[in-house]
Backbone as CSV, one residue per row, in Angstrom:
resi,resn,N_x,N_y,N_z,CA_x,CA_y,CA_z,C_x,C_y,C_z
1,LYS,-36.681,0.488,-27.132,-35.610,-0.496,-27.083,-35.548,-1.222,-28.419
2,SER,-34.337,-1.576,-28.791,-34.171,-2.310,-30.044,-33.028,-3.307,-29.899
3,ILE,-32.936,-4.192,-30.874,-31.935,-5.244,-30.842,-30.732,-4.809,-31.682
4,PRO,-29.538,-4.775,-31.102,-28.352,-4.371,-31.866,-27.994,-5.377,-32.964
5,ILE,-27.468,-4.843,-34.053,-26.932,-5.670,-35.135,-25.414,-5.738,-35.012
6,ASP,-24.805,-4.573,-34.799,-23.344,-4.506,-34.710,-22.949,-3.438,-33.703
7,ILE,-21.807,-3.647,-33.039,-21.269,-2.707,-32.053,-19.768,-2.629,-32.272
8,GLU,-19.245,-1.406,-32.348,-17.794,-1.205,-32.475,-17.333,-0.149,-31.485
9,SER,-16.199,-0.397,-30.866,-15.578,0.547,-29.951,-14.735,1.541,-30.761
10,VAL,-14.844,2.833,-30.438,-14.077,3.871,-31.136,-13.481,4.859,-30.141
11,SER,-12.618,5.732,-30.638,-11.974,6.772,-29.819,-11.303,6.182,-28.589
12,ASN,-10.431,5.190,-28.832,-9.692,4.520,-27.762,-10.596,3.942,-26.687
13,GLY,-11.721,3.412,-27.113,-12.631,2.757,-26.188,-13.553,3.679,-25.420
14,LYS,-13.577,4.968,-25.760,-14.433,5.908,-25.041,-15.900,5.824,-25.457
15,PHE,-16.115,5.445,-26.723,-17.476,5.407,-27.259,-17.747,4.092,-27.976
16,LEU,-19.028,3.761,-28.070,-19.478,2.635,-28.876,-20.362,3.170,-29.996
17,LEU,-20.168,2.630,-31.190,-21.105,2.865,-32.287,-21.997,1.635,-32.341
18,VAL,-23.312,1.845,-32.441,-24.257,0.732,-32.415,-25.271,0.886,-33.543
19,THR,-25.431,-0.179,-34.331,-26.525,-0.227,-35.295,-27.559,-1.205,-34.744
20,SER,-28.828,-0.909,-35.019,-29.915,-1.732,-34.491,-30.950,-1.992,-35.580
21,TYR,-31.700,-3.067,-35.395,-32.745,-3.428,-36.348,-33.799,-2.328,-36.440
22,ASP,-34.219,-2.038,-37.675,-35.318,-1.109,-37.970,-35.113,0.296,-37.422
23,ARG,-33.858,0.760,-37.371,-33.569,2.124,-36.914,-32.587,2.761,-37.887
24,PRO,-32.983,3.831,-38.578,-32.123,4.438,-39.604,-31.082,5.414,-39.038
25,PHE,-30.332,4.968,-38.070,-29.257,5.794,-37.527,-28.255,4.922,-36.781
26,VAL,-27.122,5.537,-36.460,-26.090,4.899,-35.641,-26.107,5.599,-34.289
27,ASP,-26.226,4.830,-33.224,-26.171,5.396,-31.872,-24.713,5.525,-31.452
28,VAL,-24.390,6.642,-30.805,-23.068,6.844,-30.205,-23.285,6.841,-28.694
29,ILE,-22.625,5.894,-28.009,-22.841,5.690,-26.576,-21.530,5.878,-25.831
30,SER,-21.575,6.600,-24.726,-20.415,6.785,-23.865,-20.197,5.515,-23.050
31,VAL,-18.976,4.995,-23.085,-18.649,3.805,-22.304,-18.562,4.154,-20.814
32,ALA,-18.122,5.371,-20.504,-17.928,5.777,-19.111,-19.216,5.733,-18.297
33,ASP,-20.340,6.184,-18.906,-21.580,6.247,-18.127,-22.800,5.667,-18.859
34,SER,-22.567,4.970,-19.956,-23.625,4.303,-20.733,-24.696,5.255,-21.280
35,ARG,-24.368,6.544,-21.409,-25.325,7.519,-21.954,-25.282,7.533,-23.475
36,PHE,-26.455,7.788,-24.075,-26.525,8.036,-25.508,-26.003,9.445,-25.742
37,ILE,-24.928,9.563,-26.498,-24.320,10.866,-26.761,-24.952,11.516,-27.982
38,LYS,-25.204,10.691,-28.996,-25.671,11.239,-30.262,-26.273,10.124,-31.107
39,GLN,-27.161,10.515,-32.007,-27.639,9.622,-33.047,-27.220,10.224,-34.382
40,ILE,-26.529,9.429,-35.180,-26.123,9.876,-36.509,-27.188,9.378,-37.474
41,ASN,-27.981,10.316,-38.002,-29.093,9.958,-38.879,-28.593,9.522,-40.241
42,LEU,-29.187,8.442,-40.742,-28.873,7.911,-42.057,-30.175,7.829,-42.856
43,SER,-30.062,7.682,-44.149,-31.262,7.639,-44.987,-31.864,6.242,-45.088
44,SER,-31.204,5.253,-44.526,-31.706,3.880,-44.543,-31.119,3.121,-43.363
45,ASN,-31.638,1.927,-43.122,-31.211,1.150,-41.955,-29.796,0.603,-42.126
46,PRO,-28.923,0.882,-41.168,-27.543,0.397,-41.212,-27.409,-0.998,-40.614
47,GLU,-26.311,-1.659,-40.953,-26.029,-2.974,-40.377,-24.599,-3.051,-39.862
48,GLU,-23.655,-3.499,-40.690,-22.278,-3.739,-40.246,-21.483,-2.434,-40.114
49,ILE,-20.567,-2.440,-39.147,-19.682,-1.298,-38.914,-18.240,-1.790,-39.022
50,VAL,-17.414,-1.057,-39.785,-15.987,-1.361,-39.890,-15.232,-0.049,-39.664
51,ILE,-14.203,-0.098,-38.830,-13.401,1.090,-38.511,-12.081,1.017,-39.266
52,ASN,-11.645,2.160,-39.855,-10.360,2.147,-40.555,-9.203,2.088,-39.558
53,GLU,-8.018,1.752,-40.068,-6.844,1.543,-39.209,-6.462,2.795,-38.433
54,ALA,-6.629,3.962,-39.034,-6.300,5.223,-38.357,-7.305,5.548,-37.251
55,GLY,-8.459,4.908,-37.282,-9.468,5.135,-36.255,-10.239,6.434,-36.421
56,ASP,-10.178,7.033,-37.623,-10.871,8.306,-37.828,-12.109,8.203,-38.720
57,LYS,-12.363,7.003,-39.276,-13.543,6.803,-40.117,-14.202,5.468,-39.802
58,ALA,-15.525,5.482,-39.853,-16.298,4.246,-39.757,-17.037,4.073,-41.069
59,TYR,-17.053,2.845,-41.557,-17.815,2.490,-42.751,-18.985,1.644,-42.276
60,VAL,-20.199,2.068,-42.622,-21.413,1.423,-42.127,-22.251,0.983,-43.323
61,THR,-22.532,-0.307,-43.399,-23.294,-0.821,-44.537,-24.790,-0.602,-44.347
62,SER,-25.464,-0.426,-45.472,-26.925,-0.439,-45.525,-27.297,-1.280,-46.736
63,PRO,-27.390,-2.602,-46.542,-27.633,-3.503,-47.664,-28.893,-3.187,-48.466
64,THR,-29.983,-2.833,-47.787,-31.235,-2.583,-48.502,-31.160,-1.361,-49.402
65,ALA,-30.257,-0.432,-49.107,-30.084,0.775,-49.923,-28.864,0.674,-50.836
66,SER,-28.163,-0.457,-50.819,-26.923,-0.624,-51.607,-25.984,0.559,-51.374
67,THR,-25.746,0.836,-50.093,-24.962,2.008,-49.695,-24.022,1.651,-48.554
68,ILE,-22.856,2.297,-48.557,-21.963,2.287,-47.407,-21.821,3.736,-46.969
69,PHE,-22.158,4.006,-45.720,-22.044,5.351,-45.169,-20.659,5.521,-44.556
70,VAL,-20.069,6.705,-44.735,-18.770,7.020,-44.144,-19.002,8.038,-43.029
71,ILE,-18.567,7.687,-41.824,-18.748,8.550,-40.664,-17.392,9.046,-40.183
72,ASP,-17.290,10.362,-40.000,-16.100,10.994,-39.436,-16.151,10.784,-37.927
73,LEU,-15.195,10.050,-37.382,-15.227,9.711,-35.960,-14.724,10.827,-35.056
74,LYS,-14.068,11.834,-35.605,-13.651,12.975,-34.777,-14.861,13.833,-34.418
75,ASN,-15.767,14.011,-35.389,-16.944,14.852,-35.178,-18.234,14.044,-35.037
76,MET,-18.131,12.710,-35.237,-19.295,11.828,-35.199,-20.393,12.324,-36.138
77,THR,-19.994,12.572,-37.398,-20.928,13.043,-38.411,-20.807,12.219,-39.686
78,LEU,-21.909,12.129,-40.402,-21.924,11.470,-41.703,-21.238,12.389,-42.703
79,ILE,-20.225,11.865,-43.418,-19.508,12.707,-44.374,-19.666,12.258,-45.821
80,GLN,-20.117,11.013,-46.031,-20.226,10.545,-47.405,-21.109,9.302,-47.482
81,LYS,-21.750,9.153,-48.651,-22.507,7.942,-48.969,-21.864,7.333,-50.206
82,ILE,-21.480,6.071,-50.103,-20.883,5.359,-51.236,-21.945,4.414,-51.794
83,LYS,-22.339,4.636,-53.036,-23.305,3.748,-53.681,-22.552,2.520,-54.162
84,VAL,-23.038,1.340,-53.810,-22.383,0.089,-54.189,-23.358,-0.770,-54.992
85,ASN,-22.835,-1.834,-55.556,-23.671,-2.768,-56.301,-24.196,-3.846,-55.370
86,GLY,-25.493,-4.032,-55.380,-26.088,-5.143,-54.661,-26.314,-4.925,-53.182
87,TYR,-26.628,-6.029,-52.529,-26.985,-6.114,-51.122,-25.709,-6.452,-50.343
88,CYS,-24.981,-5.421,-49.912,-23.643,-5.628,-49.351,-23.675,-6.181,-47.930
89,GLU,-22.871,-7.225,-47.729,-22.687,-7.789,-46.399,-21.281,-8.382,-46.299
90,LYS,-20.887,-8.714,-45.093,-19.558,-9.278,-44.802,-18.448,-8.305,-45.200
91,LEU,-18.670,-7.027,-44.937,-17.707,-5.980,-45.276,-16.428,-6.145,-44.469
92,ILE,-15.293,-6.081,-45.161,-13.997,-6.026,-44.480,-13.211,-4.861,-45.057
93,LEU,-12.296,-4.349,-44.277,-11.395,-3.280,-44.693,-9.987,-3.797,-44.513
94,ALA,-9.197,-3.743,-45.590,-7.807,-4.218,-45.555,-6.945,-3.151,-46.217
95,GLY,-6.298,-2.329,-45.396,-5.487,-1.246,-45.941,-6.368,-0.253,-46.683
96,ASP,-6.080,-0.072,-47.978,-6.846,0.889,-48.772,-7.936,0.220,-49.616
97,LYS,-8.333,-0.985,-49.232,-9.364,-1.721,-49.967,-10.446,-2.222,-49.019
98,MET,-11.678,-2.194,-49.528,-12.785,-2.824,-48.827,-13.311,-3.934,-49.731
99,PHE,-13.852,-4.957,-49.119,-14.446,-6.064,-49.858,-15.789,-6.392,-49.234
100,TYR,-16.725,-6.800,-50.093,-18.020,-7.229,-49.584,-18.642,-8.247,-50.534
101,VAL,-19.663,-8.928,-50.034,-20.428,-9.895,-50.813,-21.790,-9.282,-51.120
102,ASP,-22.224,-9.374,-52.372,-23.611,-9.068,-52.710,-24.394,-10.337,-52.398
103,LYS,-25.104,-10.308,-51.308,-25.811,-11.486,-50.800,-26.820,-12.061,-51.805
104,LEU,-27.441,-11.212,-52.591,-28.488,-11.675,-53.497,-27.941,-12.335,-54.762
105,LYS,-26.759,-11.896,-55.215,-26.213,-12.422,-56.466,-24.938,-13.240,-56.282
106,ASN,-24.467,-13.376,-55.029,-23.218,-14.106,-54.743,-22.020,-13.490,-55.453
107,GLU,-22.045,-12.183,-55.655,-20.923,-11.493,-56.296,-20.026,-10.867,-55.231
108,ILE,-18.730,-10.897,-55.496,-17.744,-10.296,-54.599,-17.285,-8.991,-55.239
109,TRP,-17.229,-7.941,-54.426,-16.822,-6.630,-54.915,-15.698,-6.068,-54.053
110,ALA,-14.804,-5.332,-54.707,-13.758,-4.584,-54.012,-14.063,-3.104,-54.180
111,ILE,-13.683,-2.336,-53.192,-13.806,-0.878,-53.259,-12.432,-0.304,-52.975
112,GLU,-11.908,0.451,-53.914,-10.590,1.088,-53.778,-10.776,2.432,-53.064
113,THR,-10.427,2.493,-51.784,-10.675,3.713,-51.007,-9.793,4.886,-51.440
114,GLN,-8.631,4.606,-52.014,-7.733,5.664,-52.464,-8.031,6.129,-53.888
115,LYS,-8.982,5.466,-54.544,-9.350,5.810,-55.924,-10.805,6.256,-55.975
116,ASP,-11.173,7.169,-55.074,-12.516,7.735,-55.026,-13.588,6.650,-54.904
117,TYR,-13.293,5.626,-54.120,-14.212,4.520,-53.843,-14.656,3.799,-55.124
118,GLU,-13.704,3.577,-55.995,-13.954,2.853,-57.247,-14.291,1.394,-56.964
119,LEU,-15.344,0.895,-57.613,-15.765,-0.500,-57.456,-15.025,-1.396,-58.437
120,ARG,-14.686,-2.592,-57.991,-14.022,-3.581,-58.840,-14.714,-4.928,-58.650
121,ASP,-15.180,-5.496,-59.744,-15.891,-6.769,-59.730,-14.882,-7.906,-59.601
122,ILE,-14.992,-8.705,-58.540,-14.073,-9.817,-58.312,-14.604,-11.093,-58.958
123,GLY,-15.917,-11.279,-58.984,-16.515,-12.466,-59.581,-17.599,-13.044,-58.703
124,LYS,-18.183,-14.146,-59.167,-19.254,-14.827,-58.434,-18.690,-16.020,-57.669
125,PHE,-19.107,-16.142,-56.420,-18.703,-17.261,-55.581,-19.892,-17.636,-54.714
126,PRO,-20.301,-18.890,-54.723,-21.513,-19.281,-53.989,-21.305,-19.389,-52.487
127,ASN,-22.310,-18.939,-51.760,-22.400,-19.158,-50.307,-21.152,-18.748,-49.535
128,VAL,-20.677,-17.542,-49.760,-19.495,-17.051,-49.043,-19.877,-16.769,-47.595
129,SER,-19.182,-17.415,-46.673,-19.465,-17.221,-45.248,-18.497,-16.233,-44.606
130,SER,-17.334,-16.033,-45.236,-16.345,-15.123,-44.659,-15.354,-14.682,-45.738
131,ILE,-14.794,-13.486,-45.534,-13.803,-12.922,-46.445,-12.585,-12.504,-45.621
132,ALA,-11.404,-12.748,-46.165,-10.159,-12.251,-45.552,-9.250,-11.790,-46.689
133,PHE,-8.344,-10.856,-46.383,-7.420,-10.346,-47.395,-6.043,-10.201,-46.770
134,TYR,-5.034,-10.738,-47.475,-3.654,-10.614,-47.009,-2.720,-10.785,-48.194
135,ASN,-1.724,-9.900,-48.279,-0.654,-10.029,-49.261,-1.186,-10.171,-50.698
136,ASP,-2.119,-9.300,-51.056,-2.759,-9.279,-52.381,-3.520,-10.559,-52.722
137,ARG,-3.944,-11.291,-51.710,-4.750,-12.496,-51.898,-6.067,-12.324,-51.141
138,LEU,-7.153,-12.631,-51.832,-8.477,-12.580,-51.240,-8.918,-14.006,-50.943
139,TYR,-9.274,-14.277,-49.695,-9.685,-15.606,-49.254,-11.197,-15.603,-49.045
140,LEU,-11.882,-16.543,-49.695,-13.329,-16.637,-49.613,-13.710,-18.029,-49.134
141,SER,-14.348,-18.102,-47.983,-14.753,-19.421,-47.492,-16.199,-19.688,-47.890
142,SER,-16.464,-20.929,-48.260,-17.809,-21.366,-48.617,-18.305,-22.318,-47.544
143,ARG,-19.366,-21.923,-46.890,-19.912,-22.742,-45.804,-20.502,-24.041,-46.336
144,THR,-21.177,-23.971,-47.459,-21.838,-25.173,-47.979,-20.867,-26.125,-48.659
145,LYS,-19.767,-25.614,-49.184,-18.795,-26.463,-49.875,-17.609,-26.849,-48.986
146,SER,-17.482,-26.193,-47.818,-16.353,-26.425,-46.905,-15.022,-26.263,-47.632
147,ARG,-14.949,-25.188,-48.420,-13.748,-24.905,-49.212,-13.379,-23.432,-49.067
148,ILE,-12.119,-23.140,-49.336,-11.639,-21.762,-49.386,-11.038,-21.521,-50.757
149,ALA,-11.529,-20.475,-51.424,-10.966,-20.050,-52.707,-9.994,-18.916,-52.420
150,VAL,-8.850,-18.925,-53.096,-7.842,-17.880,-52.949,-7.744,-17.157,-54.291
151,ILE,-8.056,-15.871,-54.284,-8.064,-15.065,-55.497,-6.857,-14.135,-55.489
152,ASP,-6.097,-14.136,-56.580,-4.995,-13.184,-56.757,-5.629,-11.843,-57.115
153,TYR,-5.487,-10.843,-56.245,-6.157,-9.562,-56.456,-5.616,-8.829,-57.686
154,THR,-4.356,-9.015,-58.019,-3.762,-8.335,-59.168,-4.357,-8.834,-60.478
155,THR,-4.478,-10.147,-60.631,-4.968,-10.731,-61.883,-6.446,-11.112,-61.832
156,LEU,-7.016,-11.167,-60.629,-8.378,-11.642,-60.371,-8.565,-13.106,-60.757
157,GLY,-7.463,-13.819,-60.882,-7.520,-15.246,-61.183,-7.547,-16.085,-59.918
158,LEU,-8.040,-17.302,-60.061,-8.057,-18.245,-58.946,-6.633,-18.747,-58.719
159,ALA,-6.040,-18.402,-57.588,-4.663,-18.801,-57.281,-4.614,-20.179,-56.637
160,ASN,-5.670,-20.515,-55.885,-5.689,-21.794,-55.182,-7.106,-22.038,-54.668
161,GLU,-7.391,-23.283,-54.370,-8.641,-23.642,-53.713,-8.372,-24.896,-52.908
162,PHE,-8.877,-24.929,-51.676,-8.617,-26.098,-50.846,-9.774,-26.358,-49.896
163,THR,-9.855,-27.605,-49.456,-10.870,-28.038,-48.501,-10.462,-27.569,-47.110
164,THR,-11.449,-27.202,-46.318,-11.193,-26.757,-44.949,-12.148,-27.487,-44.005
165,VAL,-12.246,-27.026,-42.788,-13.136,-27.643,-41.805,-14.569,-27.645,-42.320
166,ASN,-15.384,-28.506,-41.767,-16.774,-28.598,-42.171,-17.537,-27.313,-41.818
167,LYS,-18.192,-26.727,-42.787,-19.030,-25.539,-42.632,-18.324,-24.367,-41.941
168,PRO,-17.262,-23.823,-42.548,-16.558,-22.691,-41.929,-17.445,-21.448,-41.873
169,VAL,-17.391,-20.727,-40.764,-18.222,-19.531,-40.622,-17.409,-18.243,-40.529
170,ALA,-16.124,-18.333,-40.211,-15.330,-17.117,-40.055,-13.864,-17.386,-40.383
171,MET,-13.176,-16.321,-40.798,-11.724,-16.353,-41.015,-11.152,-15.073,-40.435
172,HIS,-9.895,-15.144,-40.060,-9.224,-13.955,-39.520,-7.745,-14.032,-39.866
173,VAL,-7.208,-12.928,-40.368,-5.777,-12.840,-40.631,-5.115,-12.226,-39.401
174,TYR,-4.101,-12.928,-38.884,-3.343,-12.421,-37.748,-1.880,-12.645,-38.063
175,GLY,-1.130,-11.542,-38.185,0.260,-11.655,-38.624,0.279,-12.182,-40.044
176,GLU,0.980,-13.269,-40.247,1.026,-13.885,-41.584,0.195,-15.153,-41.647
177,ASN,-0.681,-15.346,-40.676,-1.491,-16.563,-40.610,-2.958,-16.287,-40.837
178,LEU,-3.625,-17.243,-41.446,-5.067,-17.185,-41.661,-5.701,-18.210,-40.719
179,TYR,-6.603,-17.736,-39.870,-7.287,-18.622,-38.923,-8.756,-18.701,-39.298
């Protein structure tokens, strides 16, 4: 038995992908009967799981290995390893871009999925608690500063910064609104 880190529903809710502490694989579990269907072996311990909009790929972080694993959800197989900079966490997928925080250096990185997973350095931002992306703007919340920085993705310049609720922990884009 192990403690799950992340769980995502895939294949129209038929299966769950589960990452767990100290286990170098992703478990695939049938929702219908709670059976373990498969273990997708990885070379290091996985953490966060993000599913693409088409529902055919899962991106699974392994911060200790500075890697994002790409899993084909039709065959439930590992198809690619993306080497990234730093200890990646808070991974989000927005269209053809992924964003993450290097936890150790407070650096924000973008990954262009349509450009052979090209990395783009966004800059350093302290204590990022959450990331959101909408309309070519990257929103970074700081838990310790209770502020949100808005980065113009085209120019990588600071477009805006404002105070928010005390110690924000999460953000979510829904429609044209940021919550």
